PDB file of C-alpha atoms in Angstrom:
ATOM      1  CA  MET A1388      77.667  88.502 127.225  1.00 88.00           C
ATOM      2  CA  GLU A1389      80.395  88.610 123.686  1.00 93.00           C
ATOM      3  CA  ASN A1390      79.022  88.799 121.129  1.00 96.00           C
ATOM      4  CA  ILE A1391      80.854  87.850 117.719  1.00 97.00           C
ATOM      5  CA  VAL A1392      79.750  88.396 114.388  1.00 97.00           C
ATOM      6  CA  LEU A1393      82.273  86.508 111.624  1.00 98.00           C
ATOM      7  CA  HIS A1394      82.200  87.439 107.657  1.00 98.00           C
ATOM      8  CA  LYS A1395      84.575  85.407 106.345  1.00 98.00           C
ATOM      9  CA  ALA A1396      87.045  87.192 102.849  1.00 98.00           C
ATOM     10  CA  GLU A1397      84.217  84.721 100.733  1.00 98.00           C
ATOM     11  CA  THR A1398      80.942  86.080 101.497  1.00 98.00           C
ATOM     12  CA  ARG A1399      81.484  89.395 100.875  1.00 98.00           C
ATOM     13  CA  GLY A1400      79.451  90.867  97.831  1.00 98.00           C
ATOM     14  CA  ASN A1401      81.069  91.221  94.674  1.00 98.00           C
ATOM     15  CA  ALA A1402      80.934  93.515  91.754  1.00 96.00           C
ATOM     16  CA  ASN A1403      83.518  93.343  89.161  1.00 96.00           C
ATOM     17  CA  HIS A1404      82.939  95.826  86.236  1.00 95.00           C
ATOM     18  CA  GLY A1405      86.083  95.839  84.003  1.00 95.00           C
ATOM     19  CA  TRP A1406      87.805  98.615  85.332  1.00 96.00           C
ATOM     20  CA  LEU A1407      86.341  97.996  88.831  1.00 97.00           C
ATOM     21  CA  ASN A1408      86.009  95.172  91.211  1.00 98.00           C
ATOM     22  CA  ALA A1409      84.802  95.711  94.097  1.00 98.00           C
ATOM     23  CA  TYR A1410      84.292  93.492  97.349  1.00 98.00           C
ATOM     24  CA  HIS A1411      81.646  94.515 100.335  1.00 98.00           C
ATOM     25  CA  SER A1412      81.132  93.549 103.774  1.00 98.00           C
ATOM     26  CA  PHE A1413      77.860  95.049 104.231  1.00 98.00           C
ATOM     27  CA  SER A1414      75.319  95.576 101.561  1.00 98.00           C
ATOM     28  CA  PHE A1415      76.392  98.036  98.857  1.00 97.00           C
ATOM     29  CA  ALA A1416      74.806  98.994  95.387  1.00 94.00           C
ATOM     30  CA  SER A1417      73.155  96.153  93.261  1.00 93.00           C
ATOM     31  CA  TRP A1418      74.185  93.467  96.598  1.00 97.00           C
ATOM     32  CA  TYR A1419      71.811  92.898  98.916  1.00 97.00           C
ATOM     33  CA  ASN A1420      72.234  90.887 102.022  1.00 97.00           C
ATOM     34  CA  PRO A1421      69.620  91.516 104.982  1.00 96.00           C
ATOM     35  CA  ASP A1422      71.966  90.057 107.491  1.00 95.00           C
ATOM     36  CA  ARG A1423      74.708  92.182 106.590  1.00 97.00           C
ATOM     37  CA  ILE A1424      73.305  95.601 106.226  1.00 97.00           C
ATOM     38  CA  GLN A1425      75.893  97.526 109.078  1.00 98.00           C
ATOM     39  CA  PHE A1426      77.988  96.748 112.354  1.00 98.00           C
ATOM     40  CA  GLY A1427      77.245  99.661 114.590  1.00 98.00           C
ATOM     41  CA  ALA A1428      77.615 103.046 112.713  1.00 98.00           C
ATOM     42  CA  LEU A1429      79.477 101.183 110.352  1.00 98.00           C
ATOM     43  CA  ARG A1430      77.624 100.953 106.911  1.00 98.00           C
ATOM     44  CA  VAL A1431      80.005 100.453 104.375  1.00 98.00           C
ATOM     45  CA  LEU A1432      83.534  98.340 103.889  1.00 98.00           C
ATOM     46  CA  ASN A1433      84.627  98.468 100.426  1.00 98.00           C
ATOM     47  CA  ASP A1434      87.690  96.346  99.351  1.00 98.00           C
ATOM     48  CA  ASP A1435      88.068  98.556  95.901  1.00 98.00           C
ATOM     49  CA  THR A1436      90.665  97.631  93.232  1.00 98.00           C
ATOM     50  CA  ILE A1437      90.230 100.320  90.197  1.00 98.00           C
ATOM     51  CA  ALA A1438      92.398  99.795  87.083  1.00 98.00           C
ATOM     52  CA  GLY A1439      94.443 102.100  85.326  1.00 97.00           C
ATOM     53  CA  GLY A1440      93.273 105.287  84.396  1.00 97.00           C
ATOM     54  CA  MET A1441      89.797 104.966  85.487  1.00 97.00           C
ATOM     55  CA  GLY A1442      87.398 105.753  88.307  1.00 96.00           C
ATOM     56  CA  PHE A1443      84.150 106.866  89.870  1.00 95.00           C
ATOM     57  CA  GLY A1444      82.396 109.810  88.210  1.00 93.00           C
ATOM     58  CA  THR A1445      81.519 113.021  89.997  1.00 94.00           C
ATOM     59  CA  HIS A1446      78.654 111.887  92.361  1.00 96.00           C
ATOM     60  CA  PRO A1447      76.672 113.180  95.912  1.00 94.00           C
ATOM     61  CA  HIS A1448      76.979 112.314  99.305  1.00 96.00           C
ATOM     62  CA  ASP A1449      75.594 113.463 102.578  1.00 96.00           C
ATOM     63  CA  ASN A1450      74.842 113.116 106.117  1.00 97.00           C
ATOM     64  CA  MET A1451      77.761 110.554 106.035  1.00 98.00           C
ATOM     65  CA  GLU A1452      82.181 110.717 107.244  1.00 98.00           C
ATOM     66  CA  ILE A1453      83.675 108.896 104.694  1.00 98.00           C
ATOM     67  CA  ILE A1454      86.903 107.192 104.700  1.00 98.00           C
ATOM     68  CA  THR A1455      89.551 106.199 102.372  1.00 98.00           C
ATOM     69  CA  ILE A1456      92.675 103.978 103.024  1.00 98.00           C
ATOM     70  CA  PRO A1457      94.579 103.565  99.829  1.00 97.00           C
ATOM     71  CA  LEU A1458      96.404 100.144 100.319  1.00 97.00           C
ATOM     72  CA  GLU A1459      98.891 100.355  96.924  1.00 97.00           C
ATOM     73  CA  GLY A1460      99.193 103.075  94.081  1.00 97.00           C
ATOM     74  CA  ASP A1461      97.510 106.544  93.581  1.00 97.00           C
ATOM     75  CA  LEU A1462      93.780 107.792  93.797  1.00 97.00           C
ATOM     76  CA  ALA A1463      93.384 111.406  92.399  1.00 96.00           C
ATOM     77  CA  HIS A1464      90.382 112.863  94.634  1.00 96.00           C
ATOM     78  CA  LYS A1465      88.503 116.116  93.436  1.00 96.00           C
ATOM     79  CA  ASP A1466      85.303 117.967  95.055  1.00 95.00           C
ATOM     80  CA  SER A1467      82.875 120.139  95.407  1.00 96.00           C
ATOM     81  CA  MET A1468      84.576 122.061  98.174  1.00 95.00           C
ATOM     82  CA  GLY A1469      87.892 123.061  95.935  1.00 95.00           C
ATOM     83  CA  ASN A1470      89.817 120.083  97.175  1.00 95.00           C
ATOM     84  CA  THR A1471      92.317 118.037  94.266  1.00 96.00           C
ATOM     85  CA  GLU A1472      94.389 115.910  95.606  1.00 95.00           C
ATOM     86  CA  ILE A1473      96.570 112.446  95.158  1.00 96.00           C
ATOM     87  CA  ILE A1474      96.384 110.229  98.089  1.00 97.00           C
ATOM     88  CA  LYS A1475      98.970 106.897  98.526  1.00 95.00           C
ATOM     89  CA  ASN A1476      99.415 104.208 100.565  1.00 93.00           C
ATOM     90  CA  GLY A1477     100.585 105.641 104.152  1.00 93.00           C
ATOM     91  CA  ASP A1478      97.636 108.240 103.445  1.00 97.00           C
ATOM     92  CA  VAL A1479      94.139 108.225 105.328  1.00 97.00           C
ATOM     93  CA  GLN A1480      91.328 110.521 103.902  1.00 97.00           C
ATOM     94  CA  VAL A1481      88.169 111.236 105.427  1.00 97.00           C
ATOM     95  CA  MET A1482      85.040 113.802 104.066  1.00 97.00           C
ATOM     96  CA  SER A1483      82.525 114.890 106.315  1.00 96.00           C
ATOM     97  CA  ALA A1484      79.431 114.832 103.987  1.00 96.00           C
ATOM     98  CA  GLY A1485      77.449 116.824 105.680  1.00 96.00           C
ATOM     99  CA  THR A1486      74.862 118.927 104.449  1.00 96.00           C
ATOM    100  CA  GLY A1487      75.869 117.554 100.926  1.00 97.00           C
ATOM    101  CA  ILE A1488      78.867 116.829  98.582  1.00 96.00           C
ATOM    102  CA  GLN A1489      80.058 115.998  95.148  1.00 96.00           C
ATOM    103  CA  HIS A1490      83.290 114.254  94.528  1.00 96.00           C
ATOM    104  CA  SER A1491      84.748 112.350  91.632  1.00 96.00           C
ATOM    105  CA  GLU A1492      87.770 110.010  92.235  1.00 96.00           C
ATOM    106  CA  PHE A1493      90.474 108.342  89.961  1.00 96.00           C
ATOM    107  CA  ASN A1494      93.103 106.543  89.532  1.00 97.00           C
ATOM    108  CA  PRO A1495      95.708 108.526  87.966  1.00 97.00           C
ATOM    109  CA  ASN A1496      98.003 106.260  86.408  1.00 97.00           C
ATOM    110  CA  ALA A1497      97.434 104.373  83.232  1.00 96.00           C
ATOM    111  CA  ASP A1498     100.002 101.753  84.047  1.00 97.00           C
ATOM    112  CA  GLN A1499      99.425 100.593  87.784  1.00 97.00           C
ATOM    113  CA  GLN A1500      96.030  99.667  89.824  1.00 97.00           C
ATOM    114  CA  THR A1501      95.038 101.139  92.736  1.00 98.00           C
ATOM    115  CA  LYS A1502      93.411  99.184  95.772  1.00 98.00           C
ATOM    116  CA  LEU A1503      91.908 101.116  98.429  1.00 98.00           C
ATOM    117  CA  LEU A1504      89.350 100.799 100.970  1.00 98.00           C
ATOM    118  CA  GLN A1505      86.474 102.741 101.375  1.00 98.00           C
ATOM    119  CA  ILE A1506      84.683 103.030 104.749  1.00 98.00           C
ATOM    120  CA  TRP A1507      81.342 104.779 105.364  1.00 98.00           C
ATOM    121  CA  LEU A1508      80.375 105.411 109.198  1.00 98.00           C
ATOM    122  CA  PHE A1509      77.149 107.033 110.274  1.00 98.00           C
ATOM    123  CA  PRO A1510      77.659 110.750 111.851  1.00 98.00           C
ATOM    124  CA  ASN A1511      76.324 111.692 115.315  1.00 97.00           C
ATOM    125  CA  LYS A1512      75.841 114.905 114.576  1.00 96.00           C
ATOM    126  CA  ARG A1513      73.756 115.391 110.904  1.00 96.00           C
ATOM    127  CA  ASN A1514      73.590 118.375 108.073  1.00 97.00           C
ATOM    128  CA  VAL A1515      77.145 119.399 109.692  1.00 96.00           C
ATOM    129  CA  GLU A1516      79.270 121.481 107.066  1.00 96.00           C
ATOM    130  CA  PRO A1517      80.443 119.726 104.757  1.00 96.00           C
ATOM    131  CA  ARG A1518      84.432 119.150 105.324  1.00 97.00           C
ATOM    132  CA  TYR A1519      87.987 117.292 104.113  1.00 96.00           C
ATOM    133  CA  GLN A1520      90.954 116.169 105.917  1.00 97.00           C
ATOM    134  CA  GLN A1521      93.826 114.164 104.610  1.00 97.00           C
ATOM    135  CA  ILE A1522      97.001 113.483 106.410  1.00 96.00           C
ATOM    136  CA  THR A1523     100.320 111.017 105.954  1.00 97.00           C
ATOM    137  CA  LEU A1524     100.914 108.655 108.332  1.00 94.00           C
ATOM    138  CA  ASN A1525     104.248 106.987 108.934  1.00 93.00           C
ATOM    139  CA  VAL A1526     103.482 103.036 107.794  1.00 93.00           C
ATOM    140  CA  ALA A1527     106.819 102.679 110.402  1.00 95.00           C
ATOM    141  CA  ASP A1528     104.839 103.306 113.399  1.00 95.00           C
ATOM    142  CA  ARG A1529     102.353  99.959 112.980  1.00 97.00           C
ATOM    143  CA  HIS A1530     105.482  98.082 113.249  1.00 98.00           C
ATOM    144  CA  ASN A1531     103.975  94.931 115.737  1.00 98.00           C
ATOM    145  CA  LYS A1532     102.426  97.844 117.197  1.00 98.00           C
ATOM    146  CA  LEU A1533      98.517  99.529 117.036  1.00 98.00           C
ATOM    147  CA  SER A1534      98.818 102.756 115.745  1.00 98.00           C
ATOM    148  CA  GLN A1535      95.602 105.223 115.540  1.00 98.00           C
ATOM    149  CA  ILE A1536      94.713 106.777 112.328  1.00 98.00           C
ATOM    150  CA  LEU A1537      91.035 108.085 113.033  1.00 98.00           C
ATOM    151  CA  SER A1538      89.337 109.651 116.507  1.00 98.00           C
ATOM    152  CA  PRO A1539      86.215 112.411 117.236  1.00 98.00           C
ATOM    153  CA  ASN A1540      88.935 114.502 118.078  1.00 97.00           C
ATOM    154  CA  ALA A1541      90.269 117.442 116.352  1.00 95.00           C
ATOM    155  CA  ASP A1542      94.103 117.180 118.153  1.00 95.00           C
ATOM    156  CA  ASP A1543      93.940 113.731 118.846  1.00 95.00           C
ATOM    157  CA  GLU A1544      96.569 111.081 116.882  1.00 94.00           C
ATOM    158  CA  GLY A1545      95.058 110.710 112.850  1.00 96.00           C
ATOM    159  CA  VAL A1546      92.328 112.514 110.942  1.00 98.00           C
ATOM    160  CA  TRP A1547      88.953 113.235 112.793  1.00 98.00           C
ATOM    161  CA  ILE A1548      85.480 112.746 112.150  1.00 98.00           C
ATOM    162  CA  HIS A1549      82.353 113.636 113.612  1.00 98.00           C
ATOM    163  CA  GLN A1550      81.291 110.109 115.084  1.00 98.00           C
ATOM    164  CA  ASP A1551      82.915 108.517 118.361  1.00 98.00           C
ATOM    165  CA  ALA A1552      84.800 106.272 116.521  1.00 98.00           C
ATOM    166  CA  TRP A1553      89.028 105.361 116.926  1.00 98.00           C
ATOM    167  CA  PHE A1554      90.386 102.920 113.786  1.00 98.00           C
ATOM    168  CA  ASN A1555      94.013 101.226 114.842  1.00 98.00           C
ATOM    169  CA  MET A1556      96.330  99.645 112.166  1.00 98.00           C
ATOM    170  CA  GLY A1557      99.330  96.728 113.020  1.00 98.00           C
ATOM    171  CA  ASN A1558     101.307  95.692 111.308  1.00 98.00           C
ATOM    172  CA  PHE A1559     102.916  92.676 112.986  1.00 98.00           C
ATOM    173  CA  ASP A1560     105.176  90.274 112.730  1.00 98.00           C
ATOM    174  CA  ALA A1561     104.822  86.302 113.609  1.00 98.00           C
ATOM    175  CA  GLY A1562     103.888  85.264 116.809  1.00 98.00           C
ATOM    176  CA  THR A1563     103.714  89.345 118.471  1.00 98.00           C
ATOM    177  CA  SER A1564     100.286  89.538 120.196  1.00 98.00           C
ATOM    178  CA  THR A1565      98.980  93.116 122.015  1.00 98.00           C
ATOM    179  CA  GLU A1566      96.030  93.917 123.745  1.00 98.00           C
ATOM    180  CA  TYR A1567      93.304  96.803 122.544  1.00 98.00           C
ATOM    181  CA  LYS A1568      91.237  97.833 125.186  1.00 98.00           C
ATOM    182  CA  ILE A1569      87.938  99.012 123.414  1.00 98.00           C
ATOM    183  CA  LYS A1570      87.834 103.148 123.976  1.00 98.00           C
ATOM    184  CA  LYS A1571      84.003 103.628 125.019  1.00 98.00           C
ATOM    185  CA  GLU A1572      81.343 102.023 126.991  1.00 96.00           C
ATOM    186  CA  GLY A1573      78.766 100.727 124.170  1.00 97.00           C
ATOM    187  CA  ASN A1574      81.425 100.381 120.991  1.00 98.00           C
ATOM    188  CA  GLY A1575      81.974  96.999 119.516  1.00 98.00           C
ATOM    189  CA  VAL A1576      85.274  96.721 116.986  1.00 98.00           C
ATOM    190  CA  TYR A1577      84.993  95.354 113.639  1.00 98.00           C
ATOM    191  CA  ALA A1578      88.717  93.671 112.648  1.00 98.00           C
ATOM    192  CA  PHE A1579      89.605  93.555 109.618  1.00 99.00           C
ATOM    193  CA  ILE A1580      92.602  91.366 108.240  1.00 98.00           C
ATOM    194  CA  LEU A1581      94.492  93.594 105.275  1.00 98.00           C
ATOM    195  CA  LYS A1582      96.892  90.219 105.062  1.00 98.00           C
ATOM    196  CA  GLY A1583      98.051  87.064 107.236  1.00 98.00           C
ATOM    197  CA  ASN A1584      96.472  84.473 109.578  1.00 98.00           C
ATOM    198  CA  VAL A1585      95.553  86.629 113.160  1.00 98.00           C
ATOM    199  CA  THR A1586      93.633  85.332 116.041  1.00 98.00           C
ATOM    200  CA  ILE A1587      91.080  87.584 117.878  1.00 98.00           C
ATOM    201  CA  ASN A1588      88.856  86.678 121.313  1.00 97.00           C
ATOM    202  CA  GLY A1589      89.603  82.819 120.005  1.00 96.00           C
ATOM    203  CA  GLN A1590      88.620  83.625 116.711  1.00 97.00           C
ATOM    204  CA  GLU A1591      91.367  83.107 113.450  1.00 98.00           C
ATOM    205  CA  LEU A1592      91.046  85.208 110.492  1.00 98.00           C
ATOM    206  CA  ASN A1593      92.814  85.032 107.388  1.00 98.00           C
ATOM    207  CA  THR A1594      92.981  87.870 104.652  1.00 98.00           C
ATOM    208  CA  ARG A1595      90.332  89.585 104.268  1.00 98.00           C
ATOM    209  CA  ASP A1596      88.138  88.082 106.445  1.00 98.00           C
ATOM    210  CA  ALA A1597      86.513  90.609 108.987  1.00 98.00           C
ATOM    211  CA  VAL A1598      85.158  89.891 112.339  1.00 98.00           C
ATOM    212  CA  GLY A1599      82.499  92.083 114.604  1.00 98.00           C
ATOM    213  CA  ILE A1600      83.117  91.897 118.167  1.00 98.00           C
ATOM    214  CA  SER A1601      80.507  93.661 120.698  1.00 98.00           C
ATOM    215  CA  GLY A1602      79.846  93.298 124.791  1.00 97.00           C
ATOM    216  CA  THR A1603      83.408  93.206 125.772  1.00 97.00           C
ATOM    217  CA  ASP A1604      86.264  95.907 126.852  1.00 96.00           C
ATOM    218  CA  THR A1605      89.109  93.763 125.813  1.00 98.00           C
ATOM    219  CA  LEU A1606      90.821  92.362 122.375  1.00 98.00           C
ATOM    220  CA  ASN A1607      93.125  90.056 122.337  1.00 98.00           C
ATOM    221  CA  ILE A1608      95.119  90.045 119.539  1.00 98.00           C
ATOM    222  CA  ILE A1609      97.708  87.264 118.244  1.00 98.00           C
ATOM    223  CA  ALA A1610      99.489  87.600 114.477  1.00 98.00           C
ATOM    224  CA  ASN A1611      99.999  83.655 113.729  1.00 98.00           C
ATOM    225  CA  THR A1612     102.031  85.017 110.434  1.00 98.00           C
ATOM    226  CA  ASP A1613     103.277  88.449 109.259  1.00 98.00           C
ATOM    227  CA  ALA A1614     100.206  90.130 108.918  1.00 98.00           C
ATOM    228  CA  GLU A1615      98.181  93.226 108.813  1.00 98.00           C
ATOM    229  CA  PHE A1616      95.437  94.508 109.902  1.00 98.00           C
ATOM    230  CA  LEU A1617      92.572  97.163 110.756  1.00 98.00           C
ATOM    231  CA  LEU A1618      90.859  97.840 113.883  1.00 98.00           C
ATOM    232  CA  MET A1619      87.322  99.831 113.577  1.00 98.00           C
ATOM    233  CA  ASP A1620      86.352 100.804 117.144  1.00 98.00           C
ATOM    234  CA  ILE A1621      82.507 101.937 116.704  1.00 98.00           C
ATOM    235  CA  PRO A1622      79.311 102.449 118.649  1.00 98.00           C
ATOM    236  CA  MET A1623      77.143  99.869 118.339  1.00 98.00           C
ATOM    237  CA  ASN A1624      73.836 102.125 119.037  1.00 95.00           C
ATOM    238  CA  TYR A1625      74.746 105.777 117.320  1.00 87.00           C
TER     239      TYR A1625
END
C-alpha cells in the first residue's frame, strides 16, 4: 500500500540567525514538530544559506552519517581526523561520525554566500571508526537522467555510507520523464525539489517541496518545467 507524506516548502522550520538562514525539513535545534521527526533512516535535511566569511565553529557528532551537498559557493571543512578541504557545487562530502568526530564548516569567501544541503542518516552500524570522503561529480551526467551520488558500496558510483541508501540527482528539461526503481525492498524515497515543478507518482511538487513515498517499488517522475531534484532511497526500518 503506497504511503505518501507531503512536505511543502513553506511548512519547514526556519531559523534566520543573520549569518545563517536555515530551513529544516525535520525537527532540528529549536524547531520541533512531533510530526516531522524523521522519514525512515533520514533524520535531518537542512537547506542552509551561510553569509560571506561566516560558519559553524567546531562541534561534535557521533553515530550519524552526514552528507553535505554544496549548491552554490564554497564550504571550508576542518575536522579532528586532520581533513582540511574546500567543497563546492558539484562535490559531495560524507562523514561517518561513528565513535565521534569534531568539525567546523565555514564560508571562506567574504563576498559571496554559500548554499548547501546537509543530510543526516542513522547508520546501520554503531561506533564505527570515523571516516571522511569527498568526491567531485560531473553535473552534466544528471542532464535528463538520474545520476547516482551515494550508495552503500565503496566500489559503486558516488560516495558510500554505512546504510542501505542510494541518492540520485537529476537535472531535467521540461517534459522529460523517467522511472525510478527502489533499490531495496522495504526502502522508501524522500524526494526534494531543488528547483522547478515536478510530478512524482501523481503528486505535483514545486521548488523546495518534498515528498516521502513508501510501500511501492517504482516512482514515475515527470519534469513539468526545467527542474533539479534529489532522490533519497532509504530504509524505512533500520
